[in-house]
C-alpha angles and dihedrals in degrees: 000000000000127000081006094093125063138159093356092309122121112211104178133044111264106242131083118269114244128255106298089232132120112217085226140357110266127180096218106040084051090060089046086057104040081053083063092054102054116350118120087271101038136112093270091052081051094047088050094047096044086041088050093042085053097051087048101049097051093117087064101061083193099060101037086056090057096049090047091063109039084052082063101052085046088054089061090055100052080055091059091045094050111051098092104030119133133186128277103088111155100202112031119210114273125181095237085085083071118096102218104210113174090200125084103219082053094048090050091047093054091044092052079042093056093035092058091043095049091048091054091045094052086046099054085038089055102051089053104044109085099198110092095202082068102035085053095052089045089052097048092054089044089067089051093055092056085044087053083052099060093045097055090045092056092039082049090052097047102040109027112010096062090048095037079052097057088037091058097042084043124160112329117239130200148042124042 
């Protein structure tokens, strides 16, 4: 897909989304959308995270770049999530649900942390909406979001884990 690859890094699952198209209209399923749009654990919280992650790692060309691009798969999804939302809402987003970290080892944590939180959300979502059109969108983004996994572990290992490791081991004291 493209924008979705760089450097080697893919950033998105392979296979084409679904049709973007509820078989009927349905009150619930539409909250549980419009929760994915803008709840505290919801794609705009993920565009914000990944956008802010971007902006504070840009001393690590590396890692702003990852965060670029996962942003922008994020973004897609918002899209999904949004096509049928209506008014009504009773708490708009706000980006106080945001955690602001300046280092690097704490920003990857919250995003596996969101990631993971967002995966077990669209699965139980997903056992309990009826309509396939949804359940299949919910499904393809939650393959993303693995995919978003294995991205931030690798970028974790080779950014942070090798110098949190030193860090931790740190400069031996004592005896002589």
């Amino acid at each position: 897909m493209e924008g979705y690859t760089s450097a080697g890094m893919v950033f998105a699952a392979q296979e084409p989304y679904p049709p973007v198209q509820a078989e009927r209209p349905n009150h619930r399923y539409a909250e549980a959308m419009l929760d994915n749009v803008g709840g505290s654990n919801s794609e705009m919280s993920a565009v914000g995270l990944y956008f802010y992650g971007h902006l504070a790692a840009l001393e690590v060309p590396e890692a702003a770049e990852i965060f670029h691009r996962i942003s922008l798969v994020e973004m897609h999804h918002l899209e999904i999530f949004a096509w049928g939302v209506q008014q009504g809402r009773k708490r708009w987003w706000t980006p106080g649900y945001l955690q602001y970290q300046r280092r690097l080892g704490p920003m990857i944590r919250i995003a596996v942390r969101e990631e993971k939180a967002s995966i077990r959300k669209y699965r139980a979502q997903a056992r309990w909406i009826g309509d396939r059109n949804i359940v299949e969108n919910l499904r393809r983004i939650i393959q993303d979001e693995e995919q978003h996994l294995v991205v931030l572990g690798q970028l974790y290992e080779t950014c942070v884990g090798t110098e949190e490791a030193a860090v931790r081991s740190g400069p031996r004291h004592g005896g002589t």
